Structures are given as structure tokens and as C-alpha cells.
mmCIF file of N, CA and C in Angstrom:
data_model
loop_
_atom_site.group_PDB
_atom_site.id
_atom_site.type_symbol
_atom_site.label_atom_id
_atom_site.label_comp_id
_atom_site.label_asym_id
_atom_site.label_seq_id
_atom_site.Cartn_x
_atom_site.Cartn_y
_atom_site.Cartn_z
ATOM 1 N N MET A 14 16.561 20.883 -3.886
ATOM 2 C CA MET A 14 15.790 20.305 -3.277
ATOM 3 C C MET A 14 14.767 19.581 -3.460
ATOM 4 N N GLN A 15 13.668 20.631 -3.811
ATOM 5 C CA GLN A 15 12.184 20.372 -4.830
ATOM 6 C C GLN A 15 12.579 19.382 -6.274
ATOM 7 N N VAL A 16 12.751 19.713 -6.629
ATOM 8 C CA VAL A 16 13.027 19.163 -8.172
ATOM 9 C C VAL A 16 14.128 17.414 -7.787
ATOM 10 N N ASN A 17 14.942 17.450 -6.268
ATOM 11 C CA ASN A 17 15.109 15.521 -6.194
ATOM 12 C C ASN A 17 14.199 15.578 -5.556
ATOM 13 N N ILE A 18 12.952 15.986 -5.201
ATOM 14 C CA ILE A 18 11.787 15.536 -4.514
ATOM 15 C C ILE A 18 10.872 14.735 -5.300
ATOM 16 N N LYS A 19 10.917 15.618 -7.123
ATOM 17 C CA LYS A 19 9.803 15.083 -7.669
ATOM 18 C C LYS A 19 11.064 13.986 -8.160
ATOM 19 N N ALA A 20 12.167 14.391 -8.441
ATOM 20 C CA ALA A 20 12.092 12.797 -8.963
ATOM 21 C C ALA A 20 12.261 11.612 -8.251
ATOM 22 N N LEU A 21 12.244 11.662 -7.349
ATOM 23 C CA LEU A 21 11.922 10.377 -6.138
ATOM 24 C C LEU A 21 11.271 9.948 -6.423
ATOM 25 N N GLU A 22 9.912 10.800 -6.211
ATOM 26 C CA GLU A 22 8.407 10.573 -6.615
ATOM 27 C C GLU A 22 8.497 10.192 -7.693
ATOM 28 N N LYS A 23 8.766 10.266 -8.762
ATOM 29 C CA LYS A 23 8.623 9.279 -9.805
ATOM 30 C C LYS A 23 9.143 8.237 -9.799
ATOM 31 N N THR A 24 10.576 8.056 -9.586
ATOM 32 C CA THR A 24 11.235 6.418 -9.552
ATOM 33 C C THR A 24 9.788 5.962 -8.584
ATOM 34 N N ALA A 25 9.491 6.046 -7.666
ATOM 35 C CA ALA A 25 8.548 5.620 -6.220
ATOM 36 C C ALA A 25 8.057 5.151 -7.169
ATOM 37 N N ILE A 26 7.099 5.814 -7.569
ATOM 38 C CA ILE A 26 5.486 5.448 -8.663
ATOM 39 C C ILE A 26 5.804 4.702 -9.886
ATOM 40 N N LYS A 27 7.221 4.861 -10.554
ATOM 41 C CA LYS A 27 7.719 4.004 -11.855
ATOM 42 C C LYS A 27 7.406 2.661 -11.210
ATOM 43 N N TYR A 28 8.894 2.178 -9.077
ATOM 44 C CA TYR A 28 8.593 1.407 -9.364
ATOM 45 C C TYR A 28 7.705 0.236 -8.797
ATOM 46 N N ALA A 29 6.533 1.095 -8.206
ATOM 47 C CA ALA A 29 4.751 0.729 -7.701
ATOM 48 C C ALA A 29 4.446 0.249 -9.282
ATOM 49 N N LEU A 30 4.503 0.824 -10.394
ATOM 50 C CA LEU A 30 3.559 0.325 -11.570
ATOM 51 C C LEU A 30 4.551 -0.607 -11.845
ATOM 52 N N ASN A 31 5.478 -1.298 -12.075
ATOM 53 C CA ASN A 31 5.695 -2.399 -12.386
ATOM 54 C C ASN A 31 6.482 -3.033 -10.972
ATOM 55 N N GLU A 32 5.835 -3.169 -9.825
ATOM 56 C CA GLU A 32 4.863 -3.529 -9.000
ATOM 57 C C GLU A 32 7.020 -4.388 -8.337
ATOM 58 N N GLN A 33 7.650 -3.419 -8.230
ATOM 59 C CA GLN A 33 9.317 -3.990 -7.797
ATOM 60 C C GLN A 33 8.770 -3.173 -6.391
ATOM 61 N N TRP A 34 8.659 -4.265 -5.389
ATOM 62 C CA TRP A 34 8.250 -2.876 -4.157
ATOM 63 C C TRP A 34 9.300 -2.990 -3.225
ATOM 64 N N GLU A 35 10.277 -4.490 -3.475
ATOM 65 C CA GLU A 35 11.393 -3.713 -2.667
ATOM 66 C C GLU A 35 12.027 -2.633 -2.121
ATOM 67 N N GLU A 36 11.930 -2.139 -4.283
ATOM 68 C CA GLU A 36 12.781 -0.489 -4.855
ATOM 69 C C GLU A 36 11.663 0.359 -4.149
ATOM 70 N N ALA A 37 10.446 0.253 -4.166
ATOM 71 C CA ALA A 37 9.074 0.962 -4.392
ATOM 72 C C ALA A 37 9.655 1.402 -2.458
ATOM 73 N N VAL A 38 9.308 0.446 -1.691
ATOM 74 C CA VAL A 38 9.554 0.804 -0.079
ATOM 75 C C VAL A 38 11.075 1.192 -0.395
ATOM 76 N N LYS A 39 11.873 1.255 -0.783
ATOM 77 C CA LYS A 39 13.088 2.265 -0.550
ATOM 78 C C LYS A 39 13.192 3.642 -0.957
ATOM 79 N N ALA A 40 12.888 3.726 -2.129
ATOM 80 C CA ALA A 40 12.516 5.115 -3.223
ATOM 81 C C ALA A 40 11.621 5.913 -2.091
ATOM 82 N N ASN A 41 10.468 5.052 -1.854
ATOM 83 C CA ASN A 41 9.676 6.173 -0.330
ATOM 84 C C ASN A 41 10.013 6.822 0.740
ATOM 85 N N GLU A 42 10.945 5.551 1.586
ATOM 86 C CA GLU A 42 11.931 5.904 2.472
ATOM 87 C C GLU A 42 13.073 6.661 2.298
ATOM 88 N N ASP A 43 13.117 7.141 1.125
ATOM 89 C CA ASP A 43 14.135 7.735 1.114
ATOM 90 C C ASP A 43 13.329 9.828 0.905
ATOM 91 N N ILE A 44 12.010 9.803 0.526
ATOM 92 C CA ILE A 44 11.668 10.820 0.325
ATOM 93 C C ILE A 44 11.617 11.426 2.119
ATOM 94 N N LEU A 45 10.734 10.083 2.719
ATOM 95 C CA LEU A 45 10.425 10.675 3.828
ATOM 96 C C LEU A 45 11.693 10.426 4.659
ATOM 97 N N GLU A 46 12.807 10.407 4.100
ATOM 98 C CA GLU A 46 14.159 11.416 4.745
ATOM 99 C C GLU A 46 13.942 12.794 4.528
ATOM 100 N N LYS A 47 13.518 13.067 3.408
ATOM 101 C CA LYS A 47 13.850 14.722 3.215
ATOM 102 C C LYS A 47 13.208 15.431 3.706
ATOM 103 N N VAL A 48 11.853 14.229 3.490
ATOM 104 C CA VAL A 48 9.898 15.124 4.104
ATOM 105 C C VAL A 48 9.601 14.265 4.797
ATOM 106 N N GLU A 49 9.881 14.224 5.915
ATOM 107 C CA GLU A 49 9.539 13.463 7.570
ATOM 108 C C GLU A 49 7.678 13.125 6.820
ATOM 109 N N ASN A 50 7.032 14.379 6.552
ATOM 110 C CA ASN A 50 5.362 14.163 6.867
ATOM 111 C C ASN A 50 5.039 14.308 5.077
ATOM 112 N N ASP A 51 5.678 13.449 4.683
ATOM 113 C CA ASP A 51 4.837 13.628 2.913
ATOM 114 C C ASP A 51 4.191 12.822 3.055
ATOM 115 N N LYS A 52 2.886 12.589 3.040
ATOM 116 C CA LYS A 52 1.384 12.097 2.924
ATOM 117 C C LYS A 52 1.592 10.709 2.091
ATOM 118 N N ASN A 53 1.238 11.596 0.789
ATOM 119 C CA ASN A 53 1.967 10.466 -0.363
ATOM 120 C C ASN A 53 3.012 9.484 -0.252
ATOM 121 N N ALA A 54 3.602 10.121 0.060
ATOM 122 C CA ALA A 54 5.015 8.956 0.256
ATOM 123 C C ALA A 54 5.193 8.134 1.585
ATOM 124 N N ARG A 55 3.863 8.215 2.605
ATOM 125 C CA ARG A 55 3.250 7.028 3.142
ATOM 126 C C ARG A 55 2.562 6.139 3.327
ATOM 127 N N ILE A 56 1.613 6.887 1.985
ATOM 128 C CA ILE A 56 0.739 6.118 1.545
ATOM 129 C C ILE A 56 0.990 5.063 0.707
ATOM 130 N N ARG A 57 2.159 5.587 -0.270
ATOM 131 C CA ARG A 57 2.753 4.569 -1.302
ATOM 132 C C ARG A 57 3.567 3.536 -0.215
ATOM 133 N N LEU A 58 4.315 4.527 0.683
ATOM 134 C CA LEU A 58 4.509 3.256 1.258
ATOM 135 C C LEU A 58 3.990 1.844 1.845
ATOM 136 N N GLY A 59 3.017 2.736 2.673
ATOM 137 C CA GLY A 59 2.157 1.494 3.519
ATOM 138 C C GLY A 59 1.626 0.850 2.106
ATOM 139 N N ARG A 60 1.282 0.909 1.123
ATOM 140 C CA ARG A 60 0.664 -0.082 0.051
ATOM 141 C C ARG A 60 1.709 -0.978 -0.347
ATOM 142 N N ALA A 61 3.254 -0.412 -0.452
ATOM 143 C CA ALA A 61 4.277 -1.211 -0.857
ATOM 144 C C ALA A 61 4.745 -2.655 0.552
ATOM 145 N N TYR A 62 4.320 -2.397 1.650
ATOM 146 C CA TYR A 62 4.635 -2.758 2.624
ATOM 147 C C TYR A 62 3.638 -4.215 2.876
ATOM 148 N N LEU A 63 2.070 -3.715 2.218
ATOM 149 C CA LEU A 63 1.077 -4.408 1.642
ATOM 150 C C LEU A 63 1.328 -5.620 0.629
ATOM 151 N N LYS A 64 1.706 -4.867 -0.600
ATOM 152 C CA LYS A 64 1.838 -6.288 -1.542
ATOM 153 C C LYS A 64 2.757 -6.821 -1.137
ATOM 154 N N LEU A 65 4.492 -6.439 -0.062
ATOM 155 C CA LEU A 65 5.451 -7.407 0.161
ATOM 156 C C LEU A 65 4.851 -8.274 1.717
ATOM 157 N N LYS A 66 3.548 -8.472 1.853
ATOM 158 C CA LYS A 66 2.800 -8.954 3.122
ATOM 159 C C LYS A 66 3.670 -8.884 4.458
ATOM 160 N N LYS A 67 3.986 -7.116 4.391
ATOM 161 C CA LYS A 67 4.241 -7.002 5.766
ATOM 162 C C LYS A 67 3.095 -6.141 6.354
ATOM 163 N N TYR A 68 2.164 -6.994 7.005
ATOM 164 C CA TYR A 68 0.989 -6.216 7.102
ATOM 165 C C TYR A 68 1.280 -5.373 8.582
ATOM 166 N N THR A 69 1.852 -5.362 9.330
ATOM 167 C CA THR A 69 2.149 -4.950 10.691
ATOM 168 C C THR A 69 2.789 -3.586 10.126
ATOM 169 N N LYS A 70 3.759 -3.638 9.844
ATOM 170 C CA LYS A 70 3.992 -2.279 8.962
ATOM 171 C C LYS A 70 3.181 -1.224 8.266
ATOM 172 N N ALA A 71 2.477 -1.891 7.322
ATOM 173 C CA ALA A 71 1.716 -0.847 6.707
ATOM 174 C C ALA A 71 0.484 -0.739 7.832
ATOM 175 N N LYS A 72 0.141 -1.323 8.616
ATOM 176 C CA LYS A 72 -0.485 -0.948 9.340
ATOM 177 C C LYS A 72 -0.259 0.047 10.613
ATOM 178 N N LYS A 73 0.833 0.198 10.423
ATOM 179 C CA LYS A 73 1.146 1.184 11.462
ATOM 180 C C LYS A 73 1.219 2.274 10.786
ATOM 181 N N ILE A 74 1.973 2.083 9.432
ATOM 182 C CA ILE A 74 1.705 3.238 8.778
ATOM 183 C C ILE A 74 0.460 4.419 8.671
ATOM 184 N N PHE A 75 -0.550 3.164 7.761
ATOM 185 C CA PHE A 75 -1.671 3.610 7.908
ATOM 186 C C PHE A 75 -2.549 4.103 9.418
ATOM 187 N N LYS A 76 -2.645 3.465 10.527
ATOM 188 C CA LYS A 76 -2.395 4.323 11.256
ATOM 189 C C LYS A 76 -2.305 5.331 12.051
ATOM 190 N N GLU A 77 -1.173 5.913 11.751
ATOM 191 C CA GLU A 77 -0.306 6.800 11.597
ATOM 192 C C GLU A 77 -1.011 8.266 10.590
ATOM 193 N N ILE A 78 -1.042 7.915 9.455
ATOM 194 C CA ILE A 78 -1.800 8.664 9.023
ATOM 195 C C ILE A 78 -2.993 9.379 9.436
ATOM 196 N N LEU A 79 -4.296 8.181 9.541
ATOM 197 C CA LEU A 79 -5.680 7.823 10.172
ATOM 198 C C LEU A 79 -5.384 9.057 11.269
ATOM 199 N N ASP A 80 -4.764 8.888 12.310
ATOM 200 C CA ASP A 80 -4.191 9.849 13.060
ATOM 201 C C ASP A 80 -4.468 11.305 13.567
ATOM 202 N N GLU A 81 -3.438 11.478 11.860
ATOM 203 C CA GLU A 81 -3.540 12.970 11.758
ATOM 204 C C GLU A 81 -4.738 13.781 10.968
ATOM 205 N N ASP A 82 -4.850 12.511 9.973
ATOM 206 C CA ASP A 82 -6.318 12.831 9.454
ATOM 207 C C ASP A 82 -6.959 11.363 9.200
ATOM 208 N N PRO A 83 -8.425 11.849 10.294
ATOM 209 C CA PRO A 83 -9.174 10.792 10.343
ATOM 210 C C PRO A 83 -10.270 9.919 9.512
ATOM 211 N N VAL A 84 -10.045 11.255 8.218
ATOM 212 C CA VAL A 84 -11.131 11.108 7.249
ATOM 213 C C VAL A 84 -10.412 10.368 5.750
ATOM 214 N N ASN A 85 -9.111 10.628 5.974
ATOM 215 C CA ASN A 85 -7.989 9.741 4.519
ATOM 216 C C ASN A 85 -9.232 8.149 4.530
ATOM 217 N N LYS A 86 -9.713 8.854 3.373
ATOM 218 C CA LYS A 86 -10.085 6.954 2.411
ATOM 219 C C LYS A 86 -9.073 6.267 1.852
ATOM 220 N N ILE A 87 -8.142 6.727 1.334
ATOM 221 C CA ILE A 87 -6.992 5.903 1.351
ATOM 222 C C ILE A 87 -6.912 5.252 2.556
ATOM 223 N N ALA A 88 -5.884 6.074 2.728
ATOM 224 C CA ALA A 88 -5.664 5.509 4.774
ATOM 225 C C ALA A 88 -6.837 3.909 5.057
ATOM 226 N N LEU A 89 -8.088 5.096 5.551
ATOM 227 C CA LEU A 89 -8.983 4.014 6.031
ATOM 228 C C LEU A 89 -9.194 2.662 5.123
ATOM 229 N N LYS A 90 -9.272 2.452 3.722
ATOM 230 C CA LYS A 90 -9.375 1.529 2.888
ATOM 231 C C LYS A 90 -7.962 0.658 3.351
ATOM 232 N N ASN A 91 -6.834 1.397 3.082
ATOM 233 C CA ASN A 91 -5.267 0.175 3.296
ATOM 234 C C ASN A 91 -5.776 -0.070 4.837
ATOM 235 N N TYR A 92 -5.703 0.702 6.042
ATOM 236 C CA TYR A 92 -5.562 0.157 7.032
ATOM 237 C C TYR A 92 -7.014 -0.782 7.206
ATOM 238 N N LYS A 93 -8.139 -0.352 6.529
ATOM 239 C CA LYS A 93 -8.852 -1.955 7.299
ATOM 240 C C LYS A 93 -8.221 -3.257 6.178
ATOM 241 N N LEU A 94 -7.373 -2.536 4.597
ATOM 242 C CA LEU A 94 -6.887 -4.287 4.713
ATOM 243 C C LEU A 94 -6.039 -4.309 5.536
ATOM 244 N N ALA A 95 -5.027 -4.296 5.597
ATOM 245 C CA ALA A 95 -3.746 -4.911 6.158
ATOM 246 C C ALA A 95 -4.594 -4.934 7.870
ATOM 247 N N SER A 96 -5.406 -5.041 8.260
ATOM 248 C CA SER A 96 -5.964 -4.927 9.828
ATOM 249 C C SER A 96 -6.725 -7.237 9.077
ATOM 250 N N GLU A 97 -7.269 -6.755 8.389
ATOM 251 C CA GLU A 97 -7.687 -8.300 8.076
ATOM 252 C C GLU A 97 -6.719 -9.051 7.515
ATOM 253 N N LYS A 98 -5.425 -8.729 7.439
ATOM 254 C CA LYS A 98 -4.726 -9.903 6.831
ATOM 255 C C LYS A 98 -3.536 -9.805 7.970
ATOM 256 N N SER A 99 -2.794 -10.813 8.611
ATOM 257 C CA SER A 99 -1.355 -11.028 9.565
ATOM 258 C C SER A 99 -0.413 -11.669 8.740
ATOM 259 N N ASP A 100 0.882 -11.188 8.633
ATOM 260 C CA ASP A 100 1.963 -11.410 9.059
ATOM 261 C C ASP A 100 2.169 -12.812 9.651
ATOM 262 N N ASP A 101 2.902 -13.961 8.874
ATOM 263 C CA ASP A 101 2.971 -15.089 9.302
ATOM 264 C C ASP A 101 4.215 -16.118 8.898
ATOM 265 N N ASN A 102 4.908 -15.261 8.054
ATOM 266 C CA ASN A 102 6.183 -15.635 8.369
ATOM 267 C C ASN A 102 6.535 -16.876 7.255
ATOM 268 N N THR A 103 5.738 -17.077 6.393
ATOM 269 C CA THR A 103 5.931 -17.905 6.122
ATOM 270 C C THR A 103 5.637 -17.972 4.402
ATOM 271 N N GLY A 104 5.007 -16.865 4.021
ATOM 272 C CA GLY A 104 5.312 -16.306 2.634
ATOM 273 C C GLY A 104 4.093 -16.502 1.699
ATOM 274 N N THR A 105 3.822 -17.358 2.638
ATOM 275 C CA THR A 105 1.848 -17.484 2.836
ATOM 276 C C THR A 105 1.006 -16.304 3.270
ATOM 277 N N GLU A 106 -0.114 -15.997 2.500
ATOM 278 C CA GLU A 106 -1.025 -14.884 3.101
ATOM 279 C C GLU A 106 -2.602 -14.918 4.158
ATOM 280 N N THR A 107 -1.678 -14.722 4.866
ATOM 281 C CA THR A 107 -3.316 -15.645 6.279
ATOM 282 C C THR A 107 -4.484 -13.918 6.243
ATOM 283 N N ALA A 108 -5.455 -14.080 6.121
ATOM 284 C CA ALA A 108 -6.710 -13.778 6.180
ATOM 285 C C ALA A 108 -6.863 -14.071 7.317
ATOM 286 N N LYS A 109 -7.687 -12.543 8.068
ATOM 287 C CA LYS A 109 -8.551 -12.665 9.549
ATOM 288 C C LYS A 109 -9.850 -13.315 9.234
ATOM 289 N N ASN A 110 -9.719 -12.854 7.976
ATOM 290 C CA ASN A 110 -11.724 -12.521 7.915
ATOM 291 C C ASN A 110 -12.012 -12.958 6.318
ATOM 292 N N THR A 111 -12.795 -13.146 5.646
ATOM 293 C CA THR A 111 -13.220 -13.948 4.064
ATOM 294 C C THR A 111 -13.607 -12.165 3.690
ATOM 295 N N ARG A 112 -13.192 -11.562 4.223
ATOM 296 C CA ARG A 112 -14.072 -10.390 3.064
ATOM 297 C C ARG A 112 -12.939 -9.241 2.718
ATOM 298 N N ALA A 113 -11.284 -10.074 3.272
ATOM 299 C CA ALA A 113 -10.335 -9.526 2.252
ATOM 300 C C ALA A 113 -10.169 -10.009 1.103
ATOM 301 N N PHE A 114 -10.859 -11.502 0.496
ATOM 302 C CA PHE A 114 -10.198 -11.831 -0.933
ATOM 303 C C PHE A 114 -12.188 -11.173 -1.968
ATOM 304 N N ILE A 115 -12.812 -9.976 -1.258
ATOM 305 C CA ILE A 115 -12.996 -9.594 -2.269
ATOM 306 C C ILE A 115 -12.889 -7.773 -2.386
ATOM 307 N N GLN A 116 -13.144 -8.358 -3.838
ATOM 308 C CA GLN A 116 -12.732 -6.921 -4.699
ATOM 309 C C GLN A 116 -13.840 -5.540 -3.928
ATOM 310 N N GLU A 117 -13.264 -4.613 -4.443
ATOM 311 C CA GLU A 117 -14.379 -3.343 -4.600
ATOM 312 C C GLU A 117 -14.476 -3.098 -5.534
ATOM 313 N N PRO A 118 -16.395 -2.690 -5.330
ATOM 314 C CA PRO A 118 -17.054 -2.680 -6.570
ATOM 315 C C PRO A 118 -16.993 -1.816 -7.575
ATOM 316 N N GLY A 119 -16.216 -2.153 -8.776
ATOM 317 C CA GLY A 119 -16.067 -1.285 -10.038
ATOM 318 C C GLY A 119 -14.460 -1.815 -10.405
ATOM 319 N N THR A 120 -13.670 -2.944 -9.530
ATOM 320 C CA THR A 120 -12.829 -3.205 -9.894
ATOM 321 C C THR A 120 -12.337 -4.746 -10.115
ATOM 322 N N SER A 121 -13.906 -5.078 -10.918
ATOM 323 C CA SER A 121 -14.278 -6.669 -11.022
ATOM 324 C C SER A 121 -14.313 -6.528 -12.693
ATOM 325 N N THR A 122 -14.388 -7.782 -13.241
ATOM 326 C CA THR A 122 -14.584 -7.924 -14.798
ATOM 327 C C THR A 122 -15.772 -8.283 -14.769
ATOM 328 N N LYS A 123 -16.304 -8.757 -15.941
ATOM 329 C CA LYS A 123 -17.486 -9.620 -16.299
ATOM 330 C C LYS A 123 -16.540 -10.397 -16.836
ATOM 331 N N VAL A 124 -17.065 -11.424 -17.310
ATOM 332 C CA VAL A 124 -16.722 -12.622 -18.242
ATOM 333 C C VAL A 124 -17.264 -13.558 -18.537
ATOM 334 N N LYS A 125 -17.352 -13.527 -19.890
ATOM 335 C CA LYS A 125 -18.801 -14.567 -20.212
ATOM 336 C C LYS A 125 -18.082 -15.736 -20.693
ATOM 337 N N PHE A 126 -18.537 -17.022 -20.069
ATOM 338 C CA PHE A 126 -17.345 -18.517 -20.909
ATOM 339 C C PHE A 126 -18.927 -19.655 -20.950
ATOM 340 N N GLU A 127 -18.200 -20.170 -21.921
ATOM 341 C CA GLU A 127 -19.320 -21.691 -22.295
ATOM 342 C C GLU A 127 -18.644 -22.470 -21.394
ATOM 343 N N VAL A 128 -19.525 -24.008 -20.143
ATOM 344 C CA VAL A 128 -18.880 -25.143 -20.682
ATOM 345 C C VAL A 128 -19.477 -26.038 -21.821
ATOM 346 N N ASP A 129 -18.784 -26.852 -22.172
ATOM 347 C CA ASP A 129 -19.202 -27.731 -22.977
ATOM 348 C C ASP A 129 -19.120 -29.277 -22.163
#
């Protein structure tokens, strides 16, 4: 059983790294069927929902994690991100707050360019 979970974890991570979000959702759901309270799988599932713009589902997952672990920094950050956006069923992203578009410090890149 443990080997099967490890294999599923590797698969879920591989899907996320390849931005195959639907597959990542399925892989993490498979893990959660076997280990209901796997916090890492729940966080990965929430992130996949964020990437699929299913903000309501993502927010619910991160809220559940925060109910159990109120200081979980990953869940706090992602819950806030999911809260700043809303599902609109048109395939376009809607931000409730312009801060949703600002990247975290340390994740941006400086680029020098000249305009003629």
C-alpha cells in the first residue's frame, strides 16, 4: 500500500510539473481515496484547482487545511489567492482585487532593455 501511495505522489508531482492540471487533480484524488487526510495531496489538489481556475473548490480545500492547521503558510497563501479571484464560467479569470496580479518578492526577474 505504501509503495502505491509513493508512486501516486510521484505521478501527481509529475503532472503538476508538466502543467497537466486535470491529470494532477485525478492523481491527488486517487491518493486521498486511500489516505483521506494526506495534507500534501490536499495542497497539491488545491493548487491544481487554482491552475484550472476553479477557485471555489480551491478555496474550500485550503479552508479545510487551515481549520486543522491555522498557521500552514502554503494553505494561507493559496487560500488568500483563491479568495481574491472568482469563478466566472467563461474561461476568463476574474480578480476581486488587483493585488492578485502582484507576484511575491523573490519570484520576479529583473530585465534590462532599451527602447530605440
